[in-house]
Amino acid sequence: MTPLLVAEGVHKRYGHEEVLKGIDMQVAEGEVLCLIGPSGSGKSTFLRCINHLEKIDAGRIVVAGELIGYRERRGRLHEMHERDVCRQRAAIGMVFQRFNLFPHMTALENVIEAPVKVKGEARADAIGRGRALLARVGLAAKESAYPSRLSGGQQQRVAIARALAMQPRLMLFDEPTSALDPELVDEVLEVMRGLAADGMTMIVVTHEMAFARDAGHRVAFMDGGVIVEQGPPAEVLARPQHERTRSFLARLLAADR
Amino acid sequence: MSRPADARVVPLRRPWLWLSSTIVVALGAWLAVSIWRNPHINHAAVVQFQFVPAILKGLRTTVVLALAAALIGSVLGVLLAVMRLSRSAVLRLGSGGYTWLLRGTPLLVQILIWGNLGLLFQHIGPFETNAVLTPFVASVVALGLNEGAYMSEVVRAGVLAVDRGQVDAAHALGMSNALAMRRIILPQALRVIIPPAGNQFISLLKATSLVSVIAGGDLLTAAQNISSANLLTIELMLVATFWYLVLTTITSVGQFFVERRLARAGTGLRG
C-alpha cells in the first residue's frame, strides 16, 4: 500500500538560515508518528510545510497521491493556484499550540464555519455533525460558549473538533499541549488517544514522551533540520542509537524531575 | 483603644482638588452668563432660526454628506488597507502614495479642486464636468476620497492587531485569503477599528462644513446664506453650533453602544 504521506528531500530556508536540510519521511495510513526534538530543530516548520502554510524551497511533499502546493510539468514545479492549495488544505487537519480558535464565534460556530463556508455544506447538516463532534471531545454542554469562557484544555478540544469537522485524512498536531497548564494536558491527550484508536493518521509534534511511548506507532527525533533517527517508540526512547538523541532525552528526563 | 472593627477611615483632605473644581465651575458659569446676558446677541433670533426650513434642509444635506462620505471612505479604507498589506510592491506603493497625497494636503484645497474640476477637464467621458460634478457630488467625492485615506490607516492598524495565528487557522481549514479576511480577520479587527472610526466620523461631520466654500448646500452654507441677508452672523453660527453638537452627541452615544456590543464577544487580540 502506498503511504498517505511521502516527503522527499524537503528543504526550507528563512533568509540565509536553513531550517530544514533534506527531510525524507513516509507515514502510512492509520499510523501515528510523533516528532520529537529540541526547540528550533525544525519539527514545527516541517509540520507547517505539509499543509503548505510554509512554502518549501526544494524537495516534494505528497499527501494521498497529490503533490502539495505545486504542479509538476516537464520536470519543473509550478506554484499552484490558491483555489487548489485551499482544496488540499481542507483535507488536512491542523491543531495549533495556541489553539487559535476564532474568538468572535461560539464553540459550535467555530466547528461549523469551515464546513459551511469552505465545503458549502448545508448549515443544518453541519450543525448536526458539529454537535456530534463536540460530544466526541466531551464538550456537548459548551456549544454556545465563546472561547474566552473555556479553559485551555477545553479550547484545544474544540480546536480538534473544528479540524475533524472537515473530515481530514491526515491530522497535524503542533505541540498541542505545550501551552496548557499541567492538569489540563491529560484531557487533550485522551481525545488524541481516542482518535489514534479510531485509526486516524496523525503526525504529532510533542514533548509528551508518555504519549509518544504508548500512543505513537513511531517516533522520529529531529535536530538541526534533519531527522537523526526514527523507529518504534520502545526503541528510540529506551535505546537511542545516536548521541544527540540520548542527550536530548536525558535533558528532558532531568527537567521532569 | 477601640476594636479594629470600630475604627473609621477618615478620607484624606484634598484642598487643591476643591479649588480647581471651583475654578472650572466658575469659568463655565461665566461663559454661560456672558452669552445669555450679552446685549449684542439677539436671543429670539437664535430660537427663531433654529427650525426654519432652510436650516433643516442644510442639516439634512450635512447628514447625507457625512453618511455618503463615510460609506465611500470605509469601503475605500478597507481596499487601501488590503493593498497596503499585500505582497505586491506596486499595490503597497499605490496605497501608500494615495494616503500620502490625500493626508498631506488640506481638505479645503481638495474640496476646492473637486468643486472647480470643470476648469481642468471640460468633459468626463461623454458628460460635461459641471453637469456631473454638481457642488453636492463634488462635496461627496472630496470628503469620501479624503476619508478613505484616513480610514485605510485605521483599518490597517485593526488588521495588524489580529493575532497571526488566526490567519494560520483559517488557511489550515482551507479558507482562501479573501474568505479569511471577510469571516475571520475583519470581524476581529472591528474591535480595534470602531473607536478611531467613531472619532473619524465626528471629524467628518464637522469637516462637511468646509464644503460651504463651493456652496455645497450643507448646514453651514444654509446658515451663512441667511446671515449674509440679515447680518445676524453670531446668531446663525449659534444655530449651526447647536445642530453640530446634536449630531456629534448622537454619534458618540451610538459609538458607545456599538463598542459595548463588540466587547461582549470574547477577545482575540494580542497582549
XYZ file of C-alpha atoms in Angstrom:
528
model
C 0.000 0.000 0.000
C 1.351 3.444 -0.820
C 1.913 5.641 2.231
C -0.518 8.507 2.883
C 2.354 10.975 3.243
C 5.623 10.913 1.342
C 8.208 13.650 1.886
C 11.407 13.642 -0.128
C 14.398 15.914 0.352
C 12.362 18.759 1.866
C 14.428 21.929 2.276
C 13.311 25.188 3.853
C 15.256 28.404 4.318
C 14.429 31.602 6.189
C 16.786 34.089 4.609
C 20.230 32.539 4.962
C 19.249 30.183 7.733
C 18.455 26.673 6.558
C 15.764 25.271 8.851
C 15.089 22.019 7.038
C 18.044 20.310 5.401
C 16.509 17.479 3.456
C 13.705 15.662 5.241
C 12.688 12.224 3.953
C 9.658 10.746 5.614
C 6.814 8.350 4.980
C 3.665 7.923 7.013
C 1.279 5.044 6.384
C -2.499 5.302 6.543
C -3.615 4.947 10.177
C -0.149 5.497 11.557
C 0.619 7.827 14.476
C 4.007 9.456 14.109
C 5.448 11.512 16.940
C 8.061 14.130 16.061
C 10.333 14.992 18.950
C 13.393 17.169 19.245
C 14.747 20.356 20.807
C 13.096 23.679 20.002
C 14.432 25.164 16.800
C 15.089 21.718 15.333
C 12.584 22.369 12.528
C 9.813 19.988 13.567
C 7.060 22.621 13.633
C 8.319 24.085 10.362
C 8.175 20.654 8.725
C 4.623 20.212 10.002
C 3.626 23.573 8.506
C 5.158 22.572 5.170
C 2.884 19.537 4.976
C -0.233 21.710 4.554
C 1.676 24.427 2.713
C 1.399 27.045 5.467
C 5.113 27.353 4.676
C 6.463 27.105 1.148
C 9.315 24.698 0.660
C 12.493 25.619 -1.214
C 13.324 22.165 -2.552
C 12.009 18.623 -2.423
C 8.457 17.392 -2.571
C 5.614 16.528 -0.231
C 2.898 14.181 -1.454
C -0.287 13.556 0.524
C -2.741 10.918 -0.683
C -1.026 10.829 -4.055
C -1.197 14.603 -4.581
C 1.848 16.835 -4.714
C 1.240 19.582 -2.125
C 1.349 23.195 -3.265
C 2.884 22.597 -6.680
C 2.153 21.085 -10.077
C 4.836 19.145 -11.852
C 5.187 19.975 -15.530
C 8.148 18.980 -17.712
C 10.425 18.416 -14.752
C 9.552 21.745 -13.128
C 7.452 22.604 -10.118
C 4.884 25.334 -10.681
C 3.167 27.028 -7.770
C -0.469 26.089 -7.507
C -3.434 28.417 -7.769
C -4.795 29.489 -4.373
C -8.027 27.588 -5.021
C -6.153 24.284 -5.348
C -3.992 24.936 -2.289
C -7.179 25.568 -0.294
C -8.709 22.315 -1.551
C -5.624 20.380 -0.457
C -5.515 22.079 2.941
C -9.174 21.292 3.528
C -8.289 17.584 3.571
C -5.524 18.037 6.139
C -6.490 18.968 9.690
C -4.222 21.027 11.894
C -4.199 21.742 15.625
C -2.031 24.550 16.953
C -0.067 25.081 20.131
C -2.070 28.190 20.984
C -5.436 26.735 19.846
C -6.195 29.686 17.534
C -9.931 29.357 17.966
C -11.917 32.169 16.380
C -12.701 34.341 19.426
C -15.734 36.025 17.891
C -17.543 32.713 17.379
C -19.018 30.199 19.825
C -17.587 26.694 20.099
C -20.185 25.319 17.685
C -19.738 28.220 15.243
C -16.004 27.556 15.268
C -16.649 23.944 14.323
C -19.174 24.565 11.531
C -17.512 27.640 9.974
C -15.271 25.818 7.500
C -17.695 23.010 6.559
C -20.319 25.655 5.665
C -18.113 28.359 4.129
C -15.380 26.239 2.530
C -17.138 22.995 1.660
C -20.563 24.522 1.123
C -22.291 22.058 3.443
C -25.876 22.815 4.404
C -25.894 24.655 7.716
C -28.325 22.240 9.362
C -26.166 19.236 8.422
C -23.025 20.966 9.643
C -24.694 21.808 12.964
C -25.729 18.179 13.417
C -22.240 16.884 12.740
C -20.671 19.716 14.738
C -22.715 18.797 17.822
C -21.674 15.155 17.445
C -18.013 16.204 17.222
C -18.276 18.415 20.292
C -19.838 15.464 22.124
C -16.978 13.291 20.971
C -14.433 15.625 22.599
C -16.619 15.817 25.719
C -17.912 19.367 25.229
C -21.542 18.900 24.215
C -22.594 21.262 27.001
C -20.303 24.069 25.820
C -21.527 24.534 22.263
C -22.670 28.122 22.777
C -19.696 29.216 24.880
C -17.199 31.689 23.452
C -13.522 30.622 23.580
C -12.730 33.203 26.270
C -15.127 31.314 28.567
C -13.347 27.983 28.051
C -10.250 26.612 29.771
C -7.149 25.939 27.689
C -7.895 22.235 27.626
C -11.469 22.846 26.506
C -10.319 25.283 23.815
C -7.863 22.765 22.448
C -10.569 20.089 22.353
C -12.848 22.450 20.416
C -9.901 23.083 18.063
C -9.596 19.337 17.489
C -13.330 19.093 16.783
C -13.020 22.033 14.387
C -10.260 20.274 12.444
C -12.175 16.979 12.405
C -15.269 18.719 11.018
C -13.516 18.936 7.648
C -13.209 15.135 7.642
C -9.456 15.200 7.064
C -7.425 12.174 6.008
C -4.430 13.409 7.944
C -4.219 15.320 11.233
C -1.251 17.513 12.148
C -0.711 18.431 15.800
C 1.781 21.215 16.544
C 2.714 20.880 20.232
C -0.970 20.636 21.166
C -0.376 20.520 24.927
C 2.628 22.849 25.320
C 0.522 25.919 26.137
C -1.632 24.105 28.693
C -1.493 24.067 32.464
C -0.192 20.639 33.557
C -3.538 19.481 34.960
C -5.252 20.129 31.599
C -2.822 18.144 29.446
C -4.442 14.760 30.000
C -7.928 15.678 28.776
C -6.441 16.706 25.426
C -4.155 13.681 25.161
C -7.161 11.490 25.960
C -9.027 12.845 22.935
C -5.946 12.292 20.761
C -5.580 8.724 22.006
C -9.191 8.128 21.046
C -8.526 9.467 17.559
C -5.483 7.248 17.188
C -7.501 4.258 18.313
C -10.095 5.072 15.635
C -7.388 4.770 13.005
C -6.757 8.463 12.207
C -3.423 9.142 10.551
C -1.632 11.618 12.810
C 1.651 13.484 12.904
C 2.224 14.902 16.375
C 4.967 17.327 17.332
C 5.200 16.840 21.082
C 7.263 16.893 24.230
C 4.937 14.401 25.926
C 7.115 11.301 25.979
C 4.442 9.242 27.723
C 2.063 9.927 24.829
C 4.762 9.155 22.254
C 5.519 5.891 24.028
C 2.006 4.489 24.364
C 0.006 6.171 21.569
C 2.681 6.571 18.903
C 3.469 3.858 16.383
C 6.723 5.502 15.500
C 8.925 8.238 16.912
C 11.218 10.430 14.829
C 13.882 12.543 16.510
C 14.766 15.775 14.703
C 17.712 18.048 15.373
C 19.282 20.820 13.310
C 16.859 20.413 10.417
C 17.365 16.703 9.827
C 15.811 13.501 11.129
C 18.518 11.992 13.291
C 16.818 8.679 13.939
C 13.405 7.097 13.897
C 11.768 3.831 14.837
C 9.275 2.223 17.208
C 8.874 4.288 20.406
C 10.196 1.497 22.601
C 13.473 1.511 20.689
C 14.040 5.213 20.067
C 13.007 6.313 23.558
C 14.541 3.447 25.520
C 17.632 2.614 23.453
C 18.510 5.626 21.310
C 21.309 4.925 18.848
C 22.586 8.473 18.468
C 24.390 10.636 20.956
C 22.189 13.649 20.152
C 19.030 11.655 20.873
C 20.476 10.377 24.107
C 21.438 13.820 25.398
C 18.041 15.281 24.382
C 16.143 12.553 26.222
C 18.444 12.852 29.234
C 17.814 16.604 29.402
C 14.059 16.039 29.112
C 14.120 13.495 31.943
C 16.210 15.798 34.112
C 13.707 18.616 33.552
C 10.838 16.364 34.603
C 12.376 15.634 37.958
C -8.461 51.709 72.477
C -11.235 50.866 70.046
C -11.574 47.459 68.433
C -10.379 47.267 64.813
C -13.953 46.783 63.547
C -14.986 50.139 65.050
C -12.124 52.134 63.564
C -13.397 54.564 60.930
C -11.496 55.572 57.822
C -11.036 59.344 57.532
C -10.554 60.353 53.877
C -7.548 62.461 53.018
C -8.389 66.148 52.537
C -7.789 67.353 49.001
C -7.928 71.204 49.046
C -6.379 71.615 45.567
C -8.985 69.365 44.029
C -11.709 71.536 45.578
C -10.092 74.747 44.456
C -9.558 73.621 40.859
C -13.119 72.267 40.671
C -14.472 75.608 41.904
C -12.491 77.464 39.229
C -13.851 75.170 36.496
C -17.448 75.728 37.642
C -16.909 79.486 37.885
C -15.430 79.680 34.379
C -18.286 77.629 32.962
C -20.888 79.796 34.662
C -19.164 82.979 33.481
C -19.177 81.751 29.857
C -22.850 80.771 30.005
C -23.891 84.048 31.615
C -21.816 86.173 29.243
C -23.606 84.629 26.284
C -27.006 84.572 27.926
C -26.880 88.188 29.171
C -24.968 89.546 26.170
C -26.820 92.583 24.763
C -25.217 92.047 21.319
C -26.907 88.691 20.813
C -30.448 88.537 19.567
C -31.581 85.503 21.548
C -35.013 85.454 19.983
C -33.397 85.127 16.535
C -31.337 82.125 17.643
C -34.509 80.336 18.711
C -36.461 81.538 15.695
C -33.940 80.320 13.089
C -33.240 77.012 14.828
C -36.004 75.200 12.947
C -36.557 77.215 9.761
C -36.879 75.035 6.617
C -33.622 76.347 5.059
C -31.607 75.325 8.134
C -33.299 71.940 8.374
C -32.618 71.326 4.669
C -28.961 72.213 5.235
C -28.914 69.896 8.239
C -30.260 67.059 6.103
C -27.620 67.721 3.447
C -24.876 67.672 6.094
C -26.085 64.315 7.411
C -26.356 62.814 3.917
C -22.918 64.189 3.001
C -21.338 62.722 6.116
C -23.010 59.322 5.703
C -22.170 59.068 1.988
C -18.564 60.139 2.576
C -18.261 57.703 5.496
C -19.546 54.872 3.300
C -17.137 55.693 0.471
C -14.348 56.203 2.996
C -14.936 52.856 4.718
C -15.038 50.809 1.517
C -12.030 52.663 0.162
C -10.259 52.335 3.519
C -10.613 48.540 3.573
C -9.467 48.360 -0.048
C -6.446 50.581 0.584
C -5.555 48.706 3.775
C -5.649 45.344 1.960
C -3.482 46.850 -0.788
C -1.088 48.197 1.833
C -0.728 44.724 3.369
C -0.451 42.950 0.011
C 2.545 41.060 -1.310
C 2.795 43.276 -4.399
C 5.145 46.242 -4.027
C 3.159 48.132 -6.686
C -0.101 47.819 -4.725
C 1.666 48.781 -1.481
C 3.191 51.833 -3.137
C -0.101 52.775 -4.781
C -1.922 52.677 -1.482
C 0.886 54.470 0.344
C 1.056 57.156 -2.335
C -2.698 57.740 -2.200
C -2.624 58.139 1.572
C 0.452 60.358 1.351
C -1.233 62.685 -1.163
C -4.663 62.953 0.455
C -3.478 63.182 4.050
C -0.686 65.529 3.102
C -2.857 68.262 1.573
C -5.539 70.377 3.257
C -9.064 69.062 2.843
C -10.156 72.595 1.975
C -7.805 72.559 -1.029
C -9.135 69.168 -2.128
C -12.727 70.403 -1.898
C -11.878 73.495 -3.973
C -10.170 71.342 -6.623
C -13.116 68.939 -6.919
C -15.543 71.851 -6.934
C -13.655 73.513 -9.776
C -12.634 70.427 -11.725
C -14.528 71.777 -14.715
C -11.703 74.278 -15.178
C -9.261 71.379 -15.639
C -11.360 68.868 -17.584
C -14.328 70.206 -19.507
C -15.653 66.705 -20.046
C -15.625 63.470 -18.093
C -16.116 60.858 -20.794
C -19.170 61.927 -22.772
C -20.533 64.142 -19.995
C -19.948 67.753 -19.223
C -17.982 68.019 -15.976
C -20.104 70.711 -14.383
C -23.273 68.722 -15.076
C -21.908 65.624 -13.341
C -19.922 67.250 -10.543
C -22.622 69.403 -9.004
C -21.488 71.112 -5.787
C -23.142 68.298 -3.826
C -21.489 65.495 -5.833
C -18.130 67.255 -5.713
C -18.528 67.547 -1.934
C -19.311 63.852 -1.525
C -16.367 62.873 -3.733
C -13.900 65.184 -1.998
C -14.950 64.162 1.528
C -15.202 60.445 0.666
C -11.815 60.201 -1.023
C -10.183 62.102 1.819
C -11.925 59.942 4.406
C -10.650 56.831 2.613
C -7.046 57.871 3.190
C -7.615 58.193 6.938
C -9.750 55.055 7.188
C -7.062 52.987 5.460
C -4.704 53.687 8.353
C -7.421 52.874 10.888
C -8.311 49.593 9.151
C -4.654 48.660 8.703
C -3.994 49.094 12.427
C -7.042 46.937 13.164
C -5.960 44.148 10.824
C -2.432 44.161 12.229
C -3.831 43.845 15.766
C -5.380 40.454 14.952
C -3.213 37.512 16.015
C -1.229 35.933 13.169
C -2.405 32.513 14.388
C -5.939 33.389 13.243
C -4.772 33.524 9.630
C -2.928 30.217 10.055
C -6.039 28.583 11.495
C -8.230 29.939 8.691
C -5.786 28.803 5.995
C -5.353 25.393 7.605
C -9.124 24.912 7.342
C -8.932 25.585 3.604
C -10.115 29.198 3.600
C -8.914 31.495 0.835
C -7.305 34.821 1.710
C -10.495 36.681 0.800
C -12.729 34.413 2.891
C -10.349 34.543 5.859
C -10.295 38.352 5.621
C -14.087 38.609 5.486
C -15.069 35.995 8.068
C -12.127 35.870 10.481
C -9.854 38.921 10.312
C -12.163 41.900 9.705
C -14.763 40.942 12.361
C -11.964 40.815 14.939
C -10.255 43.918 13.605
C -13.563 45.761 14.089
C -12.998 45.944 17.848
C -9.841 47.932 17.221
C -11.301 49.866 14.280
C -14.546 51.148 15.874
C -13.171 53.651 18.432
C -10.921 55.567 15.981
C -13.552 55.185 13.228
C -16.065 56.886 15.537
C -13.665 59.763 16.087
C -13.093 59.829 12.351
C -16.841 60.135 11.726
C -17.154 63.001 14.209
C -14.321 64.813 12.415
C -16.071 64.125 9.129
C -19.372 65.562 10.405
C -17.605 68.803 11.216
C -15.487 68.739 8.066
C -18.664 68.785 5.972
C -18.877 72.485 6.923
C -15.863 73.091 4.658
C -17.967 72.417 1.558
C -19.627 75.788 2.169
C -16.723 77.162 0.085
C -18.173 75.501 -3.028
C -21.766 76.183 -1.948
C -22.253 72.539 -1.042
C -25.698 73.260 0.404
C -24.769 71.989 3.865
C -25.803 73.311 7.274
C -23.114 75.992 7.408
C -23.896 77.138 3.840
C -27.548 77.484 4.840
C -26.671 79.441 7.974
C -24.332 81.749 6.056
C -26.917 82.347 3.349
C -29.352 83.565 5.974
C -26.830 85.624 7.943
C -25.486 87.342 4.825
C -29.015 88.629 4.272
C -29.974 89.635 7.846
C -26.424 90.221 9.238
C -27.174 88.126 12.381
C -23.805 86.380 11.997
C -23.233 85.137 15.551
C -26.864 84.141 15.987
C -26.798 81.875 12.944
C -23.429 80.412 13.948
C -25.051 79.514 17.285
C -27.902 77.887 15.362
C -25.363 75.815 13.425
C -23.342 75.092 16.574
C -26.415 73.654 18.236
C -27.071 71.255 15.361
C -23.435 70.157 15.031
C -23.425 69.338 18.756
C -26.636 67.344 18.369
C -25.079 65.300 15.523
C -21.773 64.639 17.281
C -23.554 63.721 20.510
C -25.752 61.190 18.721
C -22.608 59.723 17.120
C -20.821 59.427 20.466
C -23.784 57.672 22.058
C -24.044 55.277 19.095
C -20.338 54.570 19.298
C -20.664 53.748 22.987
C -23.348 51.132 22.340
C -21.508 49.561 19.384
C -18.333 49.248 21.440
C -20.211 47.686 24.331
C -21.803 45.143 21.993
C -18.477 44.220 20.417
C -16.880 43.851 23.842
C -19.371 41.124 24.714
C -17.839 38.558 22.367
C -14.509 37.178 23.501
C -11.209 38.860 22.837
C -8.758 37.644 20.255
C -6.326 40.474 20.454
C -2.686 40.409 21.279
C -1.470 41.464 24.679
